[in-house]
Amino acid sequence: SRVKLCIISANVYNCLHIAPQLYTSVHRRTCSSVSAPRITTHYTIHPRDKDPRWEGIEMERFADEADVVIVGGGPAGLSAAIRLKQLANEHNKELRVCLVEKASQIGAHTLSGACLEPSALFELFPDCKERGAPLNTPVTEDVFSILTEKHRIPVPMLPGLPMRNHGNYIVRLGNFVRWLGEQAEELGVEMYPGYAAAEVLFHEDGSVKGIATNDVGIAKDGSPKDVFERGMELHAKVTLFGEGCHGHLAKQLYKQFNLRENCEPQTYAIGLKELWTIDEKKWRPGRVEHSVGWPLDRNTYGGSFLYHLNEGEPLVALGFVVGLDYTNPYLSPFREFQRWKHHPFVARTLEGGHRIAYGARALNEGGLQSIPRLTFPGGLLIGCSPGFMNVPKIKGTHTAMKSGMLAAEAIFPKVTADSVDSETAGLHVPEYAEAFKNSWVWKELYSVRNIRPSFHNYFGLYGGMIYTGAFYWILRGKEPWTLKHCGLDANQLKPAKDCTPIEYPKPDGKISFDLLSSVALSGTNHEGDQPPHLTLKDDSIPVNRNLAIYDGPEQRFCPAGVYEYVPLETGDGMRLQINAQNCVHCKTCDIKDPSQNINWVVPEGGGGPAYNGM
């Protein structure tokens, strides 16, 4: 293929020391096309009011009113909804709370490790065990390792280290979120799974009015089908945005209200996960294993987890996390994950087992330095959308839940007041940000604020571990300085000509697998005849810049095979093909694209992965 020719071209350059300017010129002529084929047909890029095919189409939307609208049915959104209804019951108040979730069912898009720290859950439901919370596997054993290619160096898990999991529970977060949804429904929260929030609505004074759900019945070429149906509007006094990591509405709000003016850019990782049934003789329920090191080099942040679940069958959850600030465009997080499973310390658990599920999701890693302003007229940011993950713990569920509870407690007095005293049509609740700064979430994130950025040193992983031991374990994060990140993850890739291609072993079909068979296990499905929701601001950039300079990194960093470079039908260049039906909604492309040309928007509601308790 032409992509392989490009890689060979890079190798020839390295051997013959051709001038960089000449190499770039040849590379561009080989890999680019004269005029880019049209890829993007979505109305966010090609407005419908300028498209004659939309003339005469009814565009009026039905509108409904609620006291509070919540976007996202994850731990943060559900905790906020539950706490609001708890407060309403305690104070004998009528309160209408509506929650929209883009997945077909609550929990269907939820993916995490997950080792749950139960502090926020116990605050929300002190009787959660009596209510049937799926806390089936208390942690009984903690193992931490530094891996070399063939060996393992054990690291003691001393009390006080952030990775220690004493008192935590191994859970399948999708099942846990589904249980939270049941509790919310019992309390009277109106739940609307299968409805994706596609647009933020504003009052005339600029405050948030609510959201609009996605339109349905649009053909792949962007034209209306006979079954076209406009989305509906949900208006509220306050709207809570709990979309999860890198929410597409939150991106708009950051710009609209300049919410990131006093914080660093958010940084991210991609987490890939599989569920396996294993030989019962190798099963150790309650065992938690983490590792760093091989197969990543010391300057690529990442690590692994392997959790033994106790759910009636010998089940393990395993996964691999790669920081998206990596520099080599040839790196494939998916293939690093598959290679890691062949390490002798890992493979011995998986041999003879059977893989039953796969998924991937981006994670916030910026920590305290990257938290934006949380409040604005008419709305609040909660959960992983603004980024409350404790990176060294690899945990964000407890902090997300607590942020939702804090938001509920801050807005409740205002949305139930007899006389609304607000300068804007949408209520502004700065009390939420104040409550957050006075909470244990802020203290926890402050104490670990320097651990992730400490890895940006000559020694990389090992320098970061030394820093963690010296300053976190001893001083508990009380050092009088705050380290900075390196900037946007999208800006960290080096040109392909400056990097060495990575040779990955072929999957064996027993422990390691190919990408497409993995995506098949995610249950991902989208209505095929709809505009691709992976939109490009400029259809020519992928070939003319990403392929020409970075050898098309989107075909490697995507964990679902969405992006492919294929030869033009005329045979005189390459084009980007977007397989939107494969998308697992991880958001990695929107984050890591070196041209920042990809904008992820919601597909029709109900589309995407169908994780069965991942």
XYZ file of C-alpha atoms in Angstrom:
614
model
C 0.000 0.000 0.000
C 0.990 3.645 -0.328
C 1.167 3.970 3.493
C 3.839 1.234 3.564
C 5.679 3.069 0.773
C 5.714 6.155 2.987
C 7.251 4.176 5.862
C 9.864 2.664 3.535
C 10.572 6.184 2.315
C 11.271 7.239 5.901
C 13.691 4.333 6.367
C 15.518 5.239 3.148
C 15.854 8.778 4.436
C 17.391 7.577 7.682
C 19.908 5.408 5.820
C 20.966 7.838 3.103
C 20.733 11.112 5.068
C 18.712 12.840 2.354
C 18.139 16.510 3.092
C 14.970 16.997 5.192
C 13.542 19.513 2.731
C 13.882 17.099 -0.179
C 12.428 14.218 1.863
C 9.393 16.265 2.885
C 8.786 17.324 -0.713
C 8.943 13.715 -1.997
C 6.805 12.480 0.895
C 4.119 15.071 0.182
C 3.993 14.233 -3.525
C 3.761 10.492 -2.775
C 1.115 10.633 -0.057
C -1.111 13.556 -0.942
C -3.767 14.103 -3.527
C -4.332 17.134 -5.711
C -7.860 17.765 -4.455
C -9.211 16.197 -1.281
C -12.289 13.982 -1.625
C -15.252 15.142 0.425
C -15.366 13.338 3.765
C -17.404 15.525 6.113
C -21.126 15.935 5.499
C -22.277 16.865 9.010
C -24.390 20.012 9.431
C -22.011 21.424 12.059
C -19.513 21.896 9.212
C -21.930 22.362 6.291
C -24.882 24.453 7.602
C -28.310 23.334 6.504
C -29.576 26.859 5.904
C -27.241 27.017 2.902
C -28.220 23.586 1.583
C -31.156 23.631 -0.915
C -32.060 20.046 0.047
C -33.299 21.392 3.381
C -35.629 24.021 1.960
C -39.160 23.597 3.285
C -38.196 21.085 6.002
C -39.959 21.734 9.319
C -37.256 22.726 11.830
C -39.320 23.688 14.865
C -38.433 21.804 18.044
C -40.717 20.809 20.893
C -39.582 22.379 24.182
C -40.048 21.166 27.740
C -39.243 22.776 31.084
C -37.501 21.287 34.125
C -35.915 22.692 37.255
C -32.588 20.979 36.572
C -31.306 19.239 33.435
C -28.337 16.909 33.712
C -26.265 15.897 30.682
C -24.670 12.486 31.143
C -25.753 9.382 33.029
C -22.396 8.532 34.572
C -21.338 8.548 38.246
C -21.320 12.368 38.461
C -24.642 13.023 36.734
C -26.477 10.262 38.586
C -25.030 11.295 41.961
C -26.149 14.876 41.330
C -29.642 13.724 40.353
C -29.933 11.434 43.381
C -28.721 14.086 45.810
C -31.146 16.660 44.391
C -34.101 14.330 44.905
C -32.880 13.375 48.373
C -32.808 17.070 49.314
C -36.229 17.650 47.759
C -37.676 14.823 49.857
C -35.989 16.087 53.017
C -37.431 19.582 52.516
C -40.823 18.536 51.061
C -40.131 20.375 47.806
C -41.333 19.586 44.306
C -38.347 19.370 41.996
C -38.265 18.150 38.404
C -34.870 16.671 37.484
C -34.326 15.400 33.921
C -31.236 13.435 32.876
C -30.277 12.699 29.260
C -27.767 9.995 28.318
C -26.530 9.265 24.784
C -26.174 5.505 25.389
C -29.142 3.258 24.666
C -29.161 2.181 28.322
C -27.715 3.665 31.486
C -24.195 2.276 31.841
C -23.868 1.058 28.250
C -21.093 3.581 27.461
C -19.420 3.321 30.865
C -15.911 1.907 30.901
C -13.322 1.949 33.659
C -10.870 -0.375 35.395
C -12.399 -0.193 37.965
C -11.178 -0.158 41.513
C -13.696 1.917 43.434
C -12.841 4.025 46.450
C -16.226 4.002 48.238
C -16.018 7.258 50.234
C -18.479 9.245 48.094
C -20.809 6.265 47.729
C -21.019 5.832 51.502
C -21.835 9.546 51.827
C -24.580 9.311 49.197
C -26.047 6.039 50.453
C -24.846 5.004 53.927
C -27.025 1.913 53.451
C -25.731 1.144 49.944
C -24.922 -2.487 50.769
C -28.442 -3.084 52.048
C -29.702 -1.502 48.811
C -27.779 -4.077 46.784
C -24.846 -2.003 45.528
C -22.646 -4.346 43.443
C -19.667 -4.264 45.811
C -18.861 -7.946 45.400
C -15.057 -7.856 45.506
C -13.219 -6.124 48.343
C -9.502 -5.752 47.624
C -7.524 -8.423 49.456
C -4.107 -8.191 47.795
C -2.062 -5.369 46.236
C 0.773 -6.046 43.773
C 2.872 -3.394 42.035
C 5.624 -4.142 39.518
C 8.200 -2.536 37.271
C 8.408 -4.699 34.157
C 11.404 -5.287 31.933
C 10.986 -7.263 28.718
C 11.342 -10.635 30.450
C 11.364 -9.927 34.161
C 9.480 -8.242 36.983
C 10.823 -5.998 39.737
C 8.386 -5.986 42.702
C 7.691 -2.641 44.398
C 6.377 -2.683 47.991
C 2.990 -1.008 48.474
C 3.667 0.988 51.612
C 0.800 2.592 53.574
C 0.168 6.109 52.304
C 1.191 5.509 48.696
C -1.560 6.586 46.272
C -1.667 3.191 44.526
C -2.496 1.285 47.720
C -6.043 -0.098 47.554
C -6.797 -1.213 51.092
C -10.536 -0.617 51.741
C -11.463 -0.364 48.044
C -13.656 -2.585 45.879
C -13.093 -4.059 42.425
C -16.253 -3.382 40.415
C -17.539 -3.488 36.869
C -18.378 0.188 36.616
C -21.135 -0.283 34.040
C -23.002 -2.487 36.527
C -22.380 0.024 39.305
C -23.694 2.901 37.168
C -26.738 0.851 36.210
C -27.425 0.355 39.933
C -27.079 4.105 40.517
C -29.604 4.645 37.724
C -32.074 2.350 39.478
C -31.691 4.372 42.693
C -32.263 7.617 40.758
C -35.408 6.275 39.117
C -36.806 5.159 42.469
C -36.372 8.723 43.719
C -38.266 10.155 40.750
C -35.492 11.346 38.453
C -36.688 11.425 34.833
C -34.186 9.389 32.824
C -33.864 9.649 29.040
C -31.305 7.122 27.749
C -30.852 7.081 23.986
C -31.091 10.887 23.744
C -27.814 12.603 22.985
C -27.410 16.236 24.018
C -26.225 17.814 20.778
C -26.440 21.559 21.376
C -26.245 24.094 24.208
C -29.110 26.605 24.197
C -28.702 30.183 25.432
C -30.943 32.949 26.708
C -30.751 36.369 25.099
C -28.535 37.561 27.975
C -25.978 34.838 27.134
C -26.728 32.506 30.020
C -27.340 28.810 29.432
C -31.003 28.000 28.824
C -30.668 24.233 28.506
C -29.851 21.718 25.791
C -31.276 20.304 22.589
C -31.147 16.608 21.779
C -29.869 15.363 18.446
C -31.894 15.317 15.246
C -32.548 11.898 13.696
C -33.276 10.780 10.155
C -30.408 12.453 8.292
C -28.754 10.557 5.435
C -25.026 9.982 5.164
C -24.725 12.682 2.497
C -26.272 15.233 4.878
C -29.718 15.342 3.289
C -33.006 14.838 5.190
C -34.675 11.425 5.040
C -38.440 10.985 4.889
C -38.295 10.016 8.585
C -36.366 13.161 9.638
C -37.282 14.259 13.125
C -36.052 17.327 14.950
C -34.596 16.904 18.413
C -36.325 18.375 21.445
C -35.302 21.213 23.725
C -34.986 20.832 27.488
C -34.917 24.142 29.353
C -33.866 24.472 32.991
C -32.971 26.966 35.677
C -29.573 25.239 35.879
C -27.971 22.686 33.554
C -25.277 20.324 34.855
C -22.759 19.075 32.308
C -21.402 15.675 33.296
C -20.497 14.299 29.871
C -17.324 12.525 30.941
C -13.806 13.040 29.650
C -13.519 15.636 26.865
C -17.230 16.330 26.568
C -18.166 17.902 23.251
C -20.595 20.409 24.829
C -18.054 21.316 27.507
C -15.615 22.188 24.706
C -18.100 24.777 23.468
C -18.668 26.132 26.963
C -14.927 26.580 27.533
C -14.850 28.937 24.559
C -18.204 30.615 25.175
C -17.352 31.599 28.759
C -13.533 31.524 28.538
C -13.472 28.939 31.334
C -9.852 27.903 30.770
C -8.279 31.348 30.997
C -6.674 30.662 34.403
C -5.691 27.000 34.107
C -3.324 24.841 32.124
C -4.494 22.836 29.100
C -6.017 19.496 30.015
C -3.809 16.462 29.360
C -5.097 12.966 28.728
C -4.394 9.257 28.438
C -6.123 6.473 26.573
C -7.203 3.445 28.561
C -7.884 0.107 26.840
C -9.611 -2.733 28.653
C -10.560 -6.375 28.217
C -12.578 -8.840 30.291
C -11.424 -12.460 30.424
C -12.601 -15.687 31.953
C -9.529 -17.612 33.131
C -8.543 -20.981 34.504
C -10.062 -21.227 37.982
C -6.730 -22.433 39.394
C -5.215 -19.038 38.503
C -8.101 -17.000 39.881
C -7.424 -14.980 43.052
C -10.550 -12.906 43.843
C -9.670 -9.526 45.338
C -6.155 -9.399 43.889
C -5.134 -6.070 42.335
C -2.065 -5.891 40.081
C -0.517 -2.747 38.592
C 2.643 -2.327 36.564
C 4.756 0.294 34.813
C 7.654 -0.065 32.421
C 7.795 -2.500 29.484
C 6.642 -2.360 26.736
C 6.751 1.465 26.994
C 10.065 3.304 27.097
C 10.939 5.412 30.117
C 9.742 8.641 28.469
C 6.268 7.367 27.580
C 3.867 7.621 30.507
C 1.629 4.638 31.080
C 0.982 1.428 32.929
C -1.306 -1.546 33.348
C -3.896 -3.084 35.649
C -5.170 -6.615 36.190
C -8.028 -7.123 38.659
C -9.459 -10.464 39.831
C -13.240 -10.106 40.222
C -15.442 -12.219 42.499
C -18.715 -12.494 40.588
C -19.439 -16.210 40.512
C -17.001 -17.102 37.740
C -13.205 -16.808 37.322
C -13.219 -13.345 35.769
C -10.407 -10.802 35.415
C -10.427 -7.228 34.124
C -7.184 -6.086 32.551
C -6.103 -2.987 30.769
C -3.372 -0.666 29.603
C -3.106 3.117 29.866
C -0.892 5.305 27.654
C -0.438 9.038 28.245
C -1.464 10.958 25.128
C 1.551 13.233 25.452
C 3.684 10.564 23.723
C 5.939 11.810 20.921
C 6.445 8.965 18.423
C 3.664 8.967 15.769
C 4.346 5.279 15.070
C 3.184 4.282 18.557
C -0.084 2.341 18.725
C -1.628 2.171 22.229
C -3.756 -0.805 21.161
C -0.774 -2.799 19.951
C 1.267 -1.872 23.029
C -1.597 -3.328 25.083
C -1.578 -6.549 23.053
C 2.210 -6.821 23.398
C 2.070 -6.261 27.178
C -0.172 -9.304 27.608
C 2.680 -11.525 26.420
C 4.916 -10.555 29.338
C 5.623 -13.769 31.318
C 4.144 -12.273 34.512
C 0.873 -11.427 32.704
C 0.608 -14.286 30.203
C 0.670 -16.934 32.927
C -2.707 -15.629 34.162
C -4.279 -15.484 30.692
C -3.035 -18.740 29.168
C -5.972 -21.081 28.670
C -8.433 -18.232 29.239
C -11.034 -16.654 26.971
C -11.493 -12.981 26.128
C -15.141 -11.886 26.348
C -15.171 -8.055 26.072
C -13.123 -5.089 24.849
C -13.383 -1.306 25.075
C -11.443 1.949 25.255
C -11.865 5.424 26.729
C -9.824 8.591 27.163
C -8.927 9.702 30.700
C -8.211 13.140 32.157
C -4.682 13.409 33.530
C -4.195 17.137 34.043
C -5.236 17.120 37.689
C -5.558 20.273 39.738
C -3.574 22.472 37.343
C -6.007 21.795 34.510
C -9.358 22.272 36.250
C -11.271 25.079 34.496
C -13.690 27.528 36.060
C -16.607 25.323 37.080
C -19.554 27.718 37.054
C -21.096 30.094 34.529
C -24.536 31.681 34.152
C -27.029 28.862 33.831
C -24.686 25.910 34.258
C -22.023 23.904 36.084
C -19.341 21.367 35.110
C -19.199 18.129 37.098
C -17.308 14.829 37.051
C -14.681 13.894 34.488
C -15.845 16.603 32.107
C -13.738 19.258 33.905
C -11.278 16.561 35.059
C -11.294 15.409 38.684
C -9.366 12.168 38.249
C -6.678 11.330 40.806
C -4.008 10.220 38.337
C -1.583 8.269 40.575
C -4.530 6.431 42.123
C -6.007 5.845 38.625
C -9.345 6.694 40.201
C -11.945 9.291 39.372
C -15.299 7.706 40.184
C -15.324 8.789 43.833
C -14.282 12.363 42.998
C -16.808 12.544 40.134
C -19.601 11.373 42.425
C -18.658 13.872 45.109
C -18.567 16.741 42.603
C -22.121 15.872 41.532
C -23.249 15.814 45.157
C -21.582 19.175 45.845
C -23.254 20.654 42.764
C -26.655 19.395 43.904
C -26.222 20.863 47.380
C -25.132 24.218 45.945
C -27.969 24.627 43.443
C -30.829 23.171 45.507
C -31.544 26.310 47.601
C -31.543 28.463 44.467
C -33.739 26.341 42.226
C -36.309 25.868 44.990
C -36.363 29.462 46.237
C -39.766 31.161 46.110
C -38.230 34.278 44.622
C -35.388 33.767 42.184
C -32.723 36.399 42.729
C -30.329 36.181 39.798
C -28.652 38.623 37.478
C -29.130 36.231 34.570
C -32.048 34.281 33.151
C -30.087 31.083 33.809
C -29.104 30.843 37.483
C -25.441 31.395 38.290
C -24.266 29.310 41.262
C -20.657 30.230 42.163
C -21.246 28.577 45.547
C -20.504 25.246 43.869
C -16.907 26.249 43.089
C -16.467 27.480 46.662
C -17.831 24.227 48.070
C -15.540 22.256 45.791
C -12.454 24.121 47.031
C -13.454 23.389 50.620
C -14.059 19.687 49.980
C -11.909 16.602 50.409
C -11.778 16.313 46.593
C -9.737 19.520 46.339
C -7.422 18.431 49.170
C -6.891 15.036 47.522
C -6.129 16.505 44.096
C -3.877 19.163 45.609
C -1.765 16.558 47.400
C -1.026 14.653 44.152
C -0.817 17.676 41.825
C 2.892 17.242 41.073
C 3.074 13.491 40.522
C 1.992 13.353 36.862
C 4.052 16.375 35.676
C 7.091 15.089 37.610
C 7.513 12.456 34.874
C 8.608 15.186 32.467
C 12.303 14.866 33.224
C 15.361 13.240 31.652
C 14.819 10.012 33.583
C 11.096 9.940 32.743
C 9.294 7.130 34.572
C 12.080 6.524 37.068
C 12.529 10.200 37.903
C 8.780 10.485 38.475
C 8.786 7.480 40.811
C 11.655 8.949 42.807
C 9.790 12.254 43.060
C 6.656 10.456 44.253
C 8.578 8.638 46.951
C 10.457 11.712 48.119
C 7.743 14.345 48.048
C 4.399 12.567 48.188
C 5.087 9.666 50.522
C 7.142 11.802 52.912
C 5.612 15.293 52.567
C 2.102 14.268 51.379
C 2.182 16.816 48.580
C 2.948 19.796 50.835
C 5.917 20.962 48.775
C 5.641 24.746 48.165
C 5.609 24.539 44.369
C 3.351 23.307 41.604
C 4.866 21.723 38.519
C 3.552 22.407 35.024
C 2.526 20.112 32.188
C 4.045 20.258 28.707
C 1.030 21.739 26.919
C -1.555 20.237 24.599
C -1.147 16.541 23.867
C -1.830 17.311 20.200
C 1.382 19.354 20.050
C 3.714 16.642 21.367
C 4.112 14.426 18.272
C 7.406 14.656 16.406
C 7.540 14.426 12.596
C 7.707 10.843 11.382
C 11.088 11.487 9.752
C 12.555 12.140 13.212
C 11.199 8.921 14.741
C 11.859 5.209 14.443
C 8.981 3.020 13.242
C 7.851 0.488 15.845
C 7.710 -3.141 14.757
C 4.837 -4.873 16.553
C 4.521 -8.668 16.642
C 1.560 -10.275 14.930
C -1.273 -11.248 17.309
C -1.422 -14.951 18.104
C -5.221 -15.117 18.448
C -4.891 -16.636 21.918
C -3.468 -13.874 24.129
C -3.155 -11.009 21.631
C -5.692 -10.075 18.979
C -6.251 -7.855 15.954
C -8.126 -4.583 16.143
C -11.312 -5.417 14.262
C -12.049 -8.616 16.196
C -11.571 -6.557 19.340
C -14.031 -3.862 18.230
C -16.558 -6.608 17.470
C -16.499 -7.505 21.185
C -17.417 -3.938 22.166
C -20.951 -4.295 20.790
C -20.500 -1.043 18.888
C -23.264 -0.160 16.471
C -24.392 3.009 14.705
C -27.137 3.622 12.172
C -25.099 3.331 8.988
C -26.938 5.930 6.920
C -26.105 9.041 8.936
C -23.387 11.690 8.506
C -20.093 10.608 10.112
C -19.924 12.158 13.582
C -16.127 12.345 13.320
C -16.142 15.669 11.533
C -13.207 17.404 9.885
C -12.887 21.173 9.832
C -10.912 20.828 6.587
C -11.110 17.598 4.559
C -7.713 18.214 2.931
C -5.655 18.371 6.140
C -5.454 14.627 6.958
C -3.545 13.793 3.757
C -1.709 17.088 3.227
C -0.476 17.415 6.807
C -1.138 14.429 9.069
C -0.059 11.805 6.540
C 2.663 13.895 4.951
C 4.362 14.947 8.188
C 3.291 12.413 10.842
C 2.577 9.336 8.685
C -1.112 9.368 9.602
C -1.053 8.847 13.383
C -4.870 8.677 13.593
C -4.710 5.193 12.064
C -2.667 4.135 15.120
C -3.978 6.103 18.083
C -7.617 5.229 17.354
C -8.467 2.045 19.317
C -11.337 1.093 16.997
C -10.064 1.225 13.408
C -12.107 4.311 12.564
C -9.376 6.000 10.502
C -7.729 4.394 7.478
C -5.586 5.784 4.698
C -6.463 4.043 1.439
C -5.366 4.596 -2.180
C -7.429 6.943 -4.320
C -9.485 5.193 -6.964
C -7.437 7.059 -9.578
C -4.271 5.569 -8.112
C -2.420 8.894 -7.774
C -2.421 9.383 -4.022
C -4.096 8.538 -0.741
C -7.323 9.521 0.954
C -8.594 9.256 4.511
C -11.482 6.874 5.067
C -13.551 7.320 8.242
C -15.314 4.172 9.445
C -17.615 6.027 11.836
C -19.655 2.910 12.581
C -16.620 1.514 14.498
C -16.365 4.473 16.896
C -16.372 3.517 20.601
C -16.751 7.178 21.671
C -13.333 7.298 23.372
C -12.593 10.877 22.110
C -8.888 10.111 21.546
C -8.963 11.416 17.962
C -10.363 14.779 19.046
C -7.578 15.037 21.648
C -4.469 13.714 19.856
C -4.980 14.872 16.250
C -1.798 16.945 15.653
C -3.714 19.331 13.396
C -6.677 19.683 15.795
C -8.825 19.222 12.722
C -11.098 16.472 14.086
C -14.188 17.546 16.010
C -16.126 14.711 17.650
C -19.876 15.384 17.766
C -22.688 13.125 18.922
C -24.132 10.571 16.517
C -27.804 9.634 16.657
C -28.807 8.779 20.214
C -28.402 5.146 21.218
C -25.425 4.573 18.901
C -21.989 3.547 20.064
C -20.617 0.740 22.205
C -22.799 -1.622 24.221
C -20.480 -2.480 27.081
C -21.925 -5.280 29.158
C -20.842 -4.153 32.607
C -17.373 -2.994 31.560
